[in-house]
mmCIF file of C-alpha atoms in Angstrom:
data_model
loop_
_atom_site.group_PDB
_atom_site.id
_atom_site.type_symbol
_atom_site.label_atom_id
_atom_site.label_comp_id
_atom_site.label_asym_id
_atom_site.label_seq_id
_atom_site.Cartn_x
_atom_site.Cartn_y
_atom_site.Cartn_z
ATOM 1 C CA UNK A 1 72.855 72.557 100.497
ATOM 2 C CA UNK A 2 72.808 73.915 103.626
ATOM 3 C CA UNK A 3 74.539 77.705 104.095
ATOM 4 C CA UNK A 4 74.884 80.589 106.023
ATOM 5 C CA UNK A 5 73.153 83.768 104.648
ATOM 6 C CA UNK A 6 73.123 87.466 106.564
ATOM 7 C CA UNK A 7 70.187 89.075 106.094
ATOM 8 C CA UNK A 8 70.612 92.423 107.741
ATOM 9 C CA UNK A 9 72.391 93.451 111.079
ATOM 10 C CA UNK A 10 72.278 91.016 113.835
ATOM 11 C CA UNK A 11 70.244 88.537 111.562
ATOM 12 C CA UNK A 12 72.137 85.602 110.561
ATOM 13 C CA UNK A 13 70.022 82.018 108.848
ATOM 14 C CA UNK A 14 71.629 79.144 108.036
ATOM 15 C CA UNK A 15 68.799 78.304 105.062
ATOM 16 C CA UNK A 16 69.163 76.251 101.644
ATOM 17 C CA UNK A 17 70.601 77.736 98.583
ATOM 18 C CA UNK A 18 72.251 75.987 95.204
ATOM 19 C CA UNK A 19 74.403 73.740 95.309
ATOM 20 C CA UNK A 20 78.123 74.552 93.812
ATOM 21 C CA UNK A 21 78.879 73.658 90.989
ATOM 22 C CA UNK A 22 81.983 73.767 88.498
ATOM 23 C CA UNK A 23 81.814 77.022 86.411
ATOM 24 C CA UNK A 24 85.271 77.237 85.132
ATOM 25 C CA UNK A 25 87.847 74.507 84.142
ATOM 26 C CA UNK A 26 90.186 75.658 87.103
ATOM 27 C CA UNK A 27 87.503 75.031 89.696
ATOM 28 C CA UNK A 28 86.813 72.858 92.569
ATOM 29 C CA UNK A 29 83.830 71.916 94.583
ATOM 30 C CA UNK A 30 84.706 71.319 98.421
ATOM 31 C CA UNK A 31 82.825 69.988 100.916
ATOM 32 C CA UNK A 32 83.634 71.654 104.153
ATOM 33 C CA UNK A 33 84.685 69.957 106.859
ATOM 34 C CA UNK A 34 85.746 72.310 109.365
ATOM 35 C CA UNK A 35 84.752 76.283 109.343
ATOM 36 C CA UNK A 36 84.514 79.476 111.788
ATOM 37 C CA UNK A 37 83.461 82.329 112.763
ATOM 38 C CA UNK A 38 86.003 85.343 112.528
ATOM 39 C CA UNK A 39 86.223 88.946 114.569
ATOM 40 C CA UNK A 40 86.310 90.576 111.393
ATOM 41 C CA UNK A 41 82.547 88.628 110.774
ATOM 42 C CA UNK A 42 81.278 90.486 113.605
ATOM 43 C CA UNK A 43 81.330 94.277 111.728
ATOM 44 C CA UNK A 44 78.834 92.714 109.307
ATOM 45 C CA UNK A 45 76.916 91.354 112.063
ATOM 46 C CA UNK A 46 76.634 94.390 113.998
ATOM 47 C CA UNK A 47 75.910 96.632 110.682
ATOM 48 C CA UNK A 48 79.075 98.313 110.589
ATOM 49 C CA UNK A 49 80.224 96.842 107.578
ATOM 50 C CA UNK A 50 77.891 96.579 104.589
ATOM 51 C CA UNK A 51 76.253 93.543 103.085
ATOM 52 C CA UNK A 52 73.627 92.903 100.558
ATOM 53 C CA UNK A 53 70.399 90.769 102.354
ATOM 54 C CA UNK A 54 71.162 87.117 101.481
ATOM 55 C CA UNK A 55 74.855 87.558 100.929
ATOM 56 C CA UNK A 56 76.810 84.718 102.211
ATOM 57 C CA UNK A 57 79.195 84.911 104.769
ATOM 58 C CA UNK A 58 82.481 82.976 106.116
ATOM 59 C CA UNK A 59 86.030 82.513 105.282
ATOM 60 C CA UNK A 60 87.776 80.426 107.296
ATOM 61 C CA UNK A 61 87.033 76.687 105.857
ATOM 62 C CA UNK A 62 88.894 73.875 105.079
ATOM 63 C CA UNK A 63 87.730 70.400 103.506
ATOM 64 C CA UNK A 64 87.522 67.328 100.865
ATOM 65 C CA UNK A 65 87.852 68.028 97.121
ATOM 66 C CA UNK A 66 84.655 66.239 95.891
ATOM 67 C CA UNK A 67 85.062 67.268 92.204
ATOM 68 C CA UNK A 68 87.653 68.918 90.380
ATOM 69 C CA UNK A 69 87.132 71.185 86.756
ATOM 70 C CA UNK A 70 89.058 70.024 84.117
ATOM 71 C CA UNK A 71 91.512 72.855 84.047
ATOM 72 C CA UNK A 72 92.704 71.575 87.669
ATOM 73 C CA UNK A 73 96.272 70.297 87.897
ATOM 74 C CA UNK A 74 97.246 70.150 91.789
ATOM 75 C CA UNK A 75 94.350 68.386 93.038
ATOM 76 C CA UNK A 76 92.154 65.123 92.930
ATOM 77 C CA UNK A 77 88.835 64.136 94.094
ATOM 78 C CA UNK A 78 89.060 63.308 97.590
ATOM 79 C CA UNK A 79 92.487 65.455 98.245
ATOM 80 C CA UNK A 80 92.269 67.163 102.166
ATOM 81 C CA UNK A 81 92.917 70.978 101.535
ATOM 82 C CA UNK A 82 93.035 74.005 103.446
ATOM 83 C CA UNK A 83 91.656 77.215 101.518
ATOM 84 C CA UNK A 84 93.240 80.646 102.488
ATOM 85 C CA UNK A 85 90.276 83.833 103.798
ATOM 86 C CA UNK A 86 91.650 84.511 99.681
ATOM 87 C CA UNK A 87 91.401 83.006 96.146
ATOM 88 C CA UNK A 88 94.460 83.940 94.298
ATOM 89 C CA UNK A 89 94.938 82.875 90.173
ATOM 90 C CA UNK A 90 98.478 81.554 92.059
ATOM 91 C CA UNK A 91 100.143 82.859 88.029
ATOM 92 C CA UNK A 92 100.112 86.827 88.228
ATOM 93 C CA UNK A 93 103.084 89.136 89.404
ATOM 94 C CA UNK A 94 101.554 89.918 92.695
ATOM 95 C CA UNK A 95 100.962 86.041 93.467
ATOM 96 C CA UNK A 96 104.530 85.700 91.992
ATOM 97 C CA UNK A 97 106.140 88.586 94.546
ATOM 98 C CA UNK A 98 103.574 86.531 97.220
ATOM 99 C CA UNK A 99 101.186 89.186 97.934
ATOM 100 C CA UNK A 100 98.030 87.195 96.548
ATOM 101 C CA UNK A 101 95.768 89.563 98.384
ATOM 102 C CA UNK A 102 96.384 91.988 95.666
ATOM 103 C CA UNK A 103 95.878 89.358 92.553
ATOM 104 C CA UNK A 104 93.524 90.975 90.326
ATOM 105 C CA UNK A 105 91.628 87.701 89.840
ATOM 106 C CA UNK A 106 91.401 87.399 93.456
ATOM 107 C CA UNK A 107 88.331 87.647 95.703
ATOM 108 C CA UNK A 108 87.242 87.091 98.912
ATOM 109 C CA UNK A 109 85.187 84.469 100.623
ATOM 110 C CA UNK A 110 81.305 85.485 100.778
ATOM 111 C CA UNK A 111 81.589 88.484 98.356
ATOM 112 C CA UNK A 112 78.669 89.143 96.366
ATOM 113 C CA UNK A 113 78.289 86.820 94.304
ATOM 114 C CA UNK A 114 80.419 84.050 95.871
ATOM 115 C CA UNK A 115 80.190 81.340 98.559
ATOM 116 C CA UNK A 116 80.946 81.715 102.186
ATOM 117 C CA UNK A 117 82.654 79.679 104.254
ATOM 118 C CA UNK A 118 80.810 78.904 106.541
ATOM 119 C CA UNK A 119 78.061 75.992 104.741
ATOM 120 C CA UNK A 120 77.988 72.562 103.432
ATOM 121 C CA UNK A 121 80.266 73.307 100.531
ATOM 122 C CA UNK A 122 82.271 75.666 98.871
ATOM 123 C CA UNK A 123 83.199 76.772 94.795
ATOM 124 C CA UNK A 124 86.414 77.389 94.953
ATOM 125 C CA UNK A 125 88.255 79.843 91.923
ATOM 126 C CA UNK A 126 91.309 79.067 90.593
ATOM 127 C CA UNK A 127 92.369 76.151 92.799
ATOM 128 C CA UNK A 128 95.863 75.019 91.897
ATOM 129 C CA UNK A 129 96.729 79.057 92.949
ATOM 130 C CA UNK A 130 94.669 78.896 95.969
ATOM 131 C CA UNK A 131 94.431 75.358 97.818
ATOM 132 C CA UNK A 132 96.838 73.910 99.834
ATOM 133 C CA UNK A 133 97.024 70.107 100.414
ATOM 134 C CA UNK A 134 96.853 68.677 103.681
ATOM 135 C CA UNK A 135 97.704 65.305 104.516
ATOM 136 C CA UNK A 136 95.336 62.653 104.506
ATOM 137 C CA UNK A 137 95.171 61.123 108.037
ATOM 138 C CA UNK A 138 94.725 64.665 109.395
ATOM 139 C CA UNK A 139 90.962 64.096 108.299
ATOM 140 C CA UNK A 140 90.593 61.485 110.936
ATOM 141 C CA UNK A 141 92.471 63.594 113.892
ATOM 142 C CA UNK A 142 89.888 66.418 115.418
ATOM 143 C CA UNK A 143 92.737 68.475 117.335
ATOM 144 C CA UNK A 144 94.736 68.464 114.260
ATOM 145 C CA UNK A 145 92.212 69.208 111.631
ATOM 146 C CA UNK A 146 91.188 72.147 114.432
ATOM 147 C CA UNK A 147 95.080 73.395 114.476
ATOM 148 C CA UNK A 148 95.260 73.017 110.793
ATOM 149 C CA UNK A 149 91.794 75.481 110.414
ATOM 150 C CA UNK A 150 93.870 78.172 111.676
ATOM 151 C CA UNK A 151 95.984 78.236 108.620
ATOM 152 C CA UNK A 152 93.034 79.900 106.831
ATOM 153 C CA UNK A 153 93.610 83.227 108.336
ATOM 154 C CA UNK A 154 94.499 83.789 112.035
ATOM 155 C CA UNK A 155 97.145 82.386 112.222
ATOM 156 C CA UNK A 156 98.745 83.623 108.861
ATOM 157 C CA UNK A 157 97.253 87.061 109.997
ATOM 158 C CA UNK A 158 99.050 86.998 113.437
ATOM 159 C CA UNK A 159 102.283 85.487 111.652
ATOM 160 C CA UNK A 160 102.117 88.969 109.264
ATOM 161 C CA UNK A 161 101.813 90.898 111.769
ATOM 162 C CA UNK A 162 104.703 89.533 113.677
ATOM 163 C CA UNK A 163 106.581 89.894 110.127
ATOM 164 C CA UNK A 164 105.901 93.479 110.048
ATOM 165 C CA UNK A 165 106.609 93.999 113.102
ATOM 166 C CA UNK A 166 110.366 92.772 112.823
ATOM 167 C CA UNK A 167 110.521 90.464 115.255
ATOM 168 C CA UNK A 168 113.485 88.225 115.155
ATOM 169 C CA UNK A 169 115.851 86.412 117.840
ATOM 170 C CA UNK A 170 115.751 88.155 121.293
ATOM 171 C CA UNK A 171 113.304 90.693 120.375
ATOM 172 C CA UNK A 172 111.130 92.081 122.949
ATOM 173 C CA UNK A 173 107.457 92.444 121.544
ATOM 174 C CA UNK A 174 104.055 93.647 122.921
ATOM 175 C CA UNK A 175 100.861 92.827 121.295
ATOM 176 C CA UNK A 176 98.205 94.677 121.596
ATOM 177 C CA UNK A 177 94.810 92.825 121.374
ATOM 178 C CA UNK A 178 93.821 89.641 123.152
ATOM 179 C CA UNK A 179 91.205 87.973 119.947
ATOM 180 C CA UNK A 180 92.620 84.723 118.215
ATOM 181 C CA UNK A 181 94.313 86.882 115.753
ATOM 182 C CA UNK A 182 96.645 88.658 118.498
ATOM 183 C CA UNK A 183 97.054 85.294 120.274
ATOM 184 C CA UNK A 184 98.452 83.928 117.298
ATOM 185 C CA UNK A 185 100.425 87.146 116.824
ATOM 186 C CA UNK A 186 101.808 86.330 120.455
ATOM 187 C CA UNK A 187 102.521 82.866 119.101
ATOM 188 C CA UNK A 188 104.158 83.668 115.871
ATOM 189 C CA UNK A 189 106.561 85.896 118.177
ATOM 190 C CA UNK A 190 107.482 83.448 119.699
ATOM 191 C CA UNK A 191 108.186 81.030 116.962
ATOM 192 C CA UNK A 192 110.323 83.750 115.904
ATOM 193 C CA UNK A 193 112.734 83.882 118.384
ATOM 194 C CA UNK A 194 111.511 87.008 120.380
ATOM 195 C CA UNK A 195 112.977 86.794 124.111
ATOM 196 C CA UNK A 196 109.969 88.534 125.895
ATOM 197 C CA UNK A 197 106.729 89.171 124.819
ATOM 198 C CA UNK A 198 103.716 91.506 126.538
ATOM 199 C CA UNK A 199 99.973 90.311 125.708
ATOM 200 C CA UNK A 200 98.133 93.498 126.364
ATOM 201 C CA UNK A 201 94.477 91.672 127.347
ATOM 202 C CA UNK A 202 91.945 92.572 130.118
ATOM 203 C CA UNK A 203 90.281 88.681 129.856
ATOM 204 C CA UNK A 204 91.687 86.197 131.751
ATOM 205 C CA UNK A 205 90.495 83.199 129.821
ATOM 206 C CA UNK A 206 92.150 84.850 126.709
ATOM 207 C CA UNK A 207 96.080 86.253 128.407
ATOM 208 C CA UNK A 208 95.942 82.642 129.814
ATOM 209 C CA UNK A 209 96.122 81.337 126.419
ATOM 210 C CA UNK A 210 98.370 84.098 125.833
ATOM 211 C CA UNK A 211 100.764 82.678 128.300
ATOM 212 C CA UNK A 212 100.329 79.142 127.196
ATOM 213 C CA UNK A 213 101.559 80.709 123.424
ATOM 214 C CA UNK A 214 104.489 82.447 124.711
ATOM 215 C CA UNK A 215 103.631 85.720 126.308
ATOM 216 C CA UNK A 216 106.089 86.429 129.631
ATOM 217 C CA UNK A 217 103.801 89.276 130.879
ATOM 218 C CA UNK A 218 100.420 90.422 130.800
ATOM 219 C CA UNK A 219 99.257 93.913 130.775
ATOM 220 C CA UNK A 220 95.303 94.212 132.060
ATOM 221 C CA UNK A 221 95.126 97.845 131.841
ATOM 222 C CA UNK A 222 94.008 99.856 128.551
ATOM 223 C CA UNK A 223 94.889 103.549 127.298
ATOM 224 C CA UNK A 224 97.301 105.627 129.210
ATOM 225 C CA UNK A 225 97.710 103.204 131.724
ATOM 226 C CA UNK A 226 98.109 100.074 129.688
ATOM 227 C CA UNK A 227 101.219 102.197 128.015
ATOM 228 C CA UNK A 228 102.510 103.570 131.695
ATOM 229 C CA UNK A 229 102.564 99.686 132.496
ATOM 230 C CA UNK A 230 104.680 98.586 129.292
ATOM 231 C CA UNK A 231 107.087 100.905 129.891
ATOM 232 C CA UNK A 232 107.422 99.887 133.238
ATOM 233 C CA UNK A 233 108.030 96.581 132.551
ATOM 234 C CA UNK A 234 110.639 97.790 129.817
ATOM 235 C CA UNK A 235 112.519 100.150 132.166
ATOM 236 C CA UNK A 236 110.617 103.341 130.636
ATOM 237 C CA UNK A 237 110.996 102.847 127.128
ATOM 238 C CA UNK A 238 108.751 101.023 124.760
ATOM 239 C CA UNK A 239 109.224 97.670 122.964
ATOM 240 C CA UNK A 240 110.949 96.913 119.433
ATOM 241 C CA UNK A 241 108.668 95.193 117.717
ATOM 242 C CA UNK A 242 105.032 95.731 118.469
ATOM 243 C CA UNK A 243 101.945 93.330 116.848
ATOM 244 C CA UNK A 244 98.241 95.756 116.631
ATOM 245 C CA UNK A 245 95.882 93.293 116.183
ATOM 246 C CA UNK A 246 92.227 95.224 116.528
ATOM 247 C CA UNK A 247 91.949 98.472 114.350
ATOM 248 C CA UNK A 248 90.357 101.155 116.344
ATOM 249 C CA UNK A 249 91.966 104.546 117.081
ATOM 250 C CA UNK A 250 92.517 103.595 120.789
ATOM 251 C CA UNK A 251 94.371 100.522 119.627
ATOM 252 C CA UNK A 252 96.738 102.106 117.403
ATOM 253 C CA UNK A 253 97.343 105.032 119.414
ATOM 254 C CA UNK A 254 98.466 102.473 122.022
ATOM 255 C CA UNK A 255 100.784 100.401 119.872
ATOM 256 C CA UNK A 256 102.113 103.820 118.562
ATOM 257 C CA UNK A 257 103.164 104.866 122.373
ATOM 258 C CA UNK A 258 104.354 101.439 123.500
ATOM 259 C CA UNK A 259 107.050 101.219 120.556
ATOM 260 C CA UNK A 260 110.401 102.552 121.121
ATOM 261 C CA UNK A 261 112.229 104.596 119.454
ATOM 262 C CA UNK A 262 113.272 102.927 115.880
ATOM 263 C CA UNK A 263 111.029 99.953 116.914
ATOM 264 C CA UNK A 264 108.253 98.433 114.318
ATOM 265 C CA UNK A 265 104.516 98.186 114.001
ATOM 266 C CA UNK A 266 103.246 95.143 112.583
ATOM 267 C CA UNK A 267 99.371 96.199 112.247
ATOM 268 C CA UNK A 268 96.216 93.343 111.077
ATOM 269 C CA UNK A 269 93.633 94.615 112.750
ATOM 270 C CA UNK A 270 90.986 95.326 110.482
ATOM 271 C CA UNK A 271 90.347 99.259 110.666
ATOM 272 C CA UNK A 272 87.066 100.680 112.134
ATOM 273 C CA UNK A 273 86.928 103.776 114.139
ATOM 274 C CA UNK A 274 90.800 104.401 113.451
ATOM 275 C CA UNK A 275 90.895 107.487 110.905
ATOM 276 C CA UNK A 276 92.294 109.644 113.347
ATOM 277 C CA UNK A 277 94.026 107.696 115.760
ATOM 278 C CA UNK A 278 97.702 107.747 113.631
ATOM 279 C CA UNK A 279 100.059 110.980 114.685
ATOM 280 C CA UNK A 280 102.962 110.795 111.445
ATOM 281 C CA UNK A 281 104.675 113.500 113.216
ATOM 282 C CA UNK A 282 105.024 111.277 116.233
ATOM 283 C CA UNK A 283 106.102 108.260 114.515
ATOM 284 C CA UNK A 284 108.204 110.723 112.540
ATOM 285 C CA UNK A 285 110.359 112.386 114.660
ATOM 286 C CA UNK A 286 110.753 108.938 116.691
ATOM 287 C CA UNK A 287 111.558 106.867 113.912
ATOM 288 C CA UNK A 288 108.735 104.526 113.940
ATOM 289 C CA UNK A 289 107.947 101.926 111.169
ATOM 290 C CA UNK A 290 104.472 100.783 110.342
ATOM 291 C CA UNK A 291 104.194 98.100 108.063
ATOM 292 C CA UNK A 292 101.317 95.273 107.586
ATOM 293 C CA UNK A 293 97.716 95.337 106.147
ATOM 294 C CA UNK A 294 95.312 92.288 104.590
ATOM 295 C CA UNK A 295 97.361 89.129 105.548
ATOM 296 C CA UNK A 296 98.450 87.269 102.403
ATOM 297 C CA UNK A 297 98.326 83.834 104.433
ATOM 298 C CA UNK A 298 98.641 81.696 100.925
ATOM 299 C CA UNK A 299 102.023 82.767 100.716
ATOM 300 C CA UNK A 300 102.526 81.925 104.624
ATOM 301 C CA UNK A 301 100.871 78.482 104.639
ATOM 302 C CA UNK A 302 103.848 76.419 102.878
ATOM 303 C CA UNK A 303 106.198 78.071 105.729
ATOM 304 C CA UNK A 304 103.362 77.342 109.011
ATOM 305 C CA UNK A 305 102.046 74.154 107.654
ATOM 306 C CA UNK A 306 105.039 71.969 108.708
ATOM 307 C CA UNK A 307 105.284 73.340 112.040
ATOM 308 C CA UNK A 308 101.604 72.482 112.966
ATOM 309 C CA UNK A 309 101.616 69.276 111.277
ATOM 310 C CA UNK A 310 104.511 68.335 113.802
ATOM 311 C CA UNK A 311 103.071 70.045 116.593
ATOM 312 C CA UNK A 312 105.752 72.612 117.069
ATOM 313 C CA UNK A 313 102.911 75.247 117.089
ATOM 314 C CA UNK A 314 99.337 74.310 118.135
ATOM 315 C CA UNK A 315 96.713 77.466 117.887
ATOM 316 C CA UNK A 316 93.697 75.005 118.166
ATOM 317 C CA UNK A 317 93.100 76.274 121.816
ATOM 318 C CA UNK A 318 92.209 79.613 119.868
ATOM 319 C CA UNK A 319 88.833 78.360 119.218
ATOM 320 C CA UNK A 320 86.708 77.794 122.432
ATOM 321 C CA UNK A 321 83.596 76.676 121.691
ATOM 322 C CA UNK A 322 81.978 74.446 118.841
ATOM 323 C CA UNK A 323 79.030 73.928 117.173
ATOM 324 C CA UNK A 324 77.097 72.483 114.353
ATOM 325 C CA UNK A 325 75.921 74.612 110.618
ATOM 326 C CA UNK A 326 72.338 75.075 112.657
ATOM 327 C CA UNK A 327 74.042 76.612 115.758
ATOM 328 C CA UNK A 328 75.600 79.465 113.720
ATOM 329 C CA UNK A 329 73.512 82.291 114.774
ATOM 330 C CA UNK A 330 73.611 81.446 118.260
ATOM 331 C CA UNK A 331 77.738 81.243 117.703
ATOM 332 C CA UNK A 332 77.570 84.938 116.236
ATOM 333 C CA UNK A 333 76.181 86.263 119.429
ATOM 334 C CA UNK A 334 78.231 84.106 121.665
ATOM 335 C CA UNK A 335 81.411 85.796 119.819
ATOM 336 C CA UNK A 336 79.544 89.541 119.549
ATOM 337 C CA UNK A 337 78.375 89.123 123.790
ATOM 338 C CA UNK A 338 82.282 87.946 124.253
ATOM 339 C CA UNK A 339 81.414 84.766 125.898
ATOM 340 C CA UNK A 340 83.197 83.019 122.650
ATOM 341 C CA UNK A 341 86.364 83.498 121.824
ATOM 342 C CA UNK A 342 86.548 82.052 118.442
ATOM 343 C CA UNK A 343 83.460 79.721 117.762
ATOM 344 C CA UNK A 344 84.577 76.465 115.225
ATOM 345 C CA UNK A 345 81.656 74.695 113.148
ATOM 346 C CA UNK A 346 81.635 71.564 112.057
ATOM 347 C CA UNK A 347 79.325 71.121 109.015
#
């Protein structure tokens, strides 16, 4: 089959390499239907992350079971399912507590060692823990099976953030980041409850989706100025709840001085660049909670699923440009050059 492989920094081939097969009795072999390129794919790209030459990359898929091991319970040849950016045993206590990022059997997509994403097809470990089942007729409906994509991490990841954040019914939030993760963030804000929400974004293509999701304001300016602006739009003091969706030190310092006083920080953004961007005495002495980390969307899927499936919440406009398996590089350096936003392949 067809994959993608990354070779070395800013070298990305979609080239042939073994099929999957069943190795274990609780495995499945998935054919992918829908896949994508992710922000967090883009420190590998640039070198800033390490990976072996001819690792596989991608995890953000979703597809048809086309066999199952015999060990496999949940699911049947031909089932539609969703996989999380995670593969979880689904039977440990962390999976039991739902924090199946943590499961000691776990792994991620495109580890050494294990397929990526983004290819032809897909091994997938422990499946009854790890799948989700779609329905059916969402195979045959392109915006849906788009909307349904997100499930695999942005929109899980912006959902956690929003959790950790504490946003509930008339909160005001600000989210800091503009990528698909902190759009969904601005969207899972919204879907719970919060009254006014500030998408901190300096691209206009990106804080209009922002607005279309739920944001009531949009902040263009960045550093000292962005936070000047918040908390003029808040009467001088900071929001409750605030969503950090992009890791550097710049970032976080920012979410740290938009929050008010006793307010939340619900932080995904992966962290590069950000060792020395977090003050404790600051958050300290102004009473400033920081919770969040690697998303465990698994446990979030059951609770999202039924609200895309109806159409409640639609994140498909998240993904702005789509190609096919061969296009892949060229997607990578639409999304590293910023002319993507979030690139979708269809293998």
């Amino acid at each position: 089959m067809r994959a993608t492989v990354i070779h070395a920094p800013h070298d990305i081939r979609v080239q042939e390499v073994p099929d999957p097969a069943i190795q274990q009795p609780t495995d499945v072999v998935l054919r992918v239907l829908r896949a994508c390129i992710c922000g967090s794919d883009l420190w590998a790209y640039r070198g800033e992350s390490a990976r072996k030459p001819g690792q596989r990359i991608g995890h953000e898929f979703l597809g048809i079971v086309e066999e199952a091991g015999s060990g496999v319970n949940g699911f049947a040849v031909g089932d539609l399912v969703v996989a999380p950016f995670v593969w979880s045993d689904g039977t440990c206590a962390y999976c039991a507590e739902g924090l199946t990022t943590s499961c000691p059997q776990g792994g991620f997509w495109g580890s050494v060692g294990s397929d990526g994403g983004q290819g032809e097809a897909v091994r997938v470990p422990f499946a009854d823990g790890t799948l989700v089942k779609l329905p059916a007729a969402a195979a045959s409906d392109d915006r849906l099976l788009t909307a349904l994509l997100a499930l695999s991490d942005v929109l899980g990841t912006g959902h956690h953030a929003a959790v950790g954040a504490g946003v509930r019914p008339g909160s005001t939030v600000a989210v800091v980041g503009d990528g698909a993760v902190g759009l969904c963030g601005v969207m899972a804000a919204k879907r719970l409850g919060a009254e006014r929400i500030i998408a901190l974004g300096r691209h206009t293509a990106r804080t209009d989706i922002a607005r279309i999701f739920g944001a009531t304001d949009v902040v263009a300016e960045r550093g000292e100025a962005a936070v000047a602006a918040v908390r003029e739009l808040l009467g001088g003091e900071g929001a409750q709840a605030v969503i950090e969706a992009v890791g550097t030190e710049q970032s976080m310092r920012t979410a740290v001085e938009i929050t008010r006083d006793g307010g939340s920080i619900g932080y995904v953004g992966v962290p590069h660049g950000s060792g020395t961007g977090l003050d404790l005495g600051v958050m300290f002495d102004r009473n400033i909670a920081l919770r969040g980390g690697v998303a465990p969307v698994r446990s979030y899927i059951p609770e999202l699923l039924p609200d895309v499936l109806s159409g409640a919440i639609d994140p498909s406009p998240v993904f702005d440009l789509a190609i096919g398996l061969d296009d892949v590089p060229a997607g990578y350096k639409a999304m590293d050059e910023r002319t993507a936003l979030k690139v979708l392949i269809k293998p």
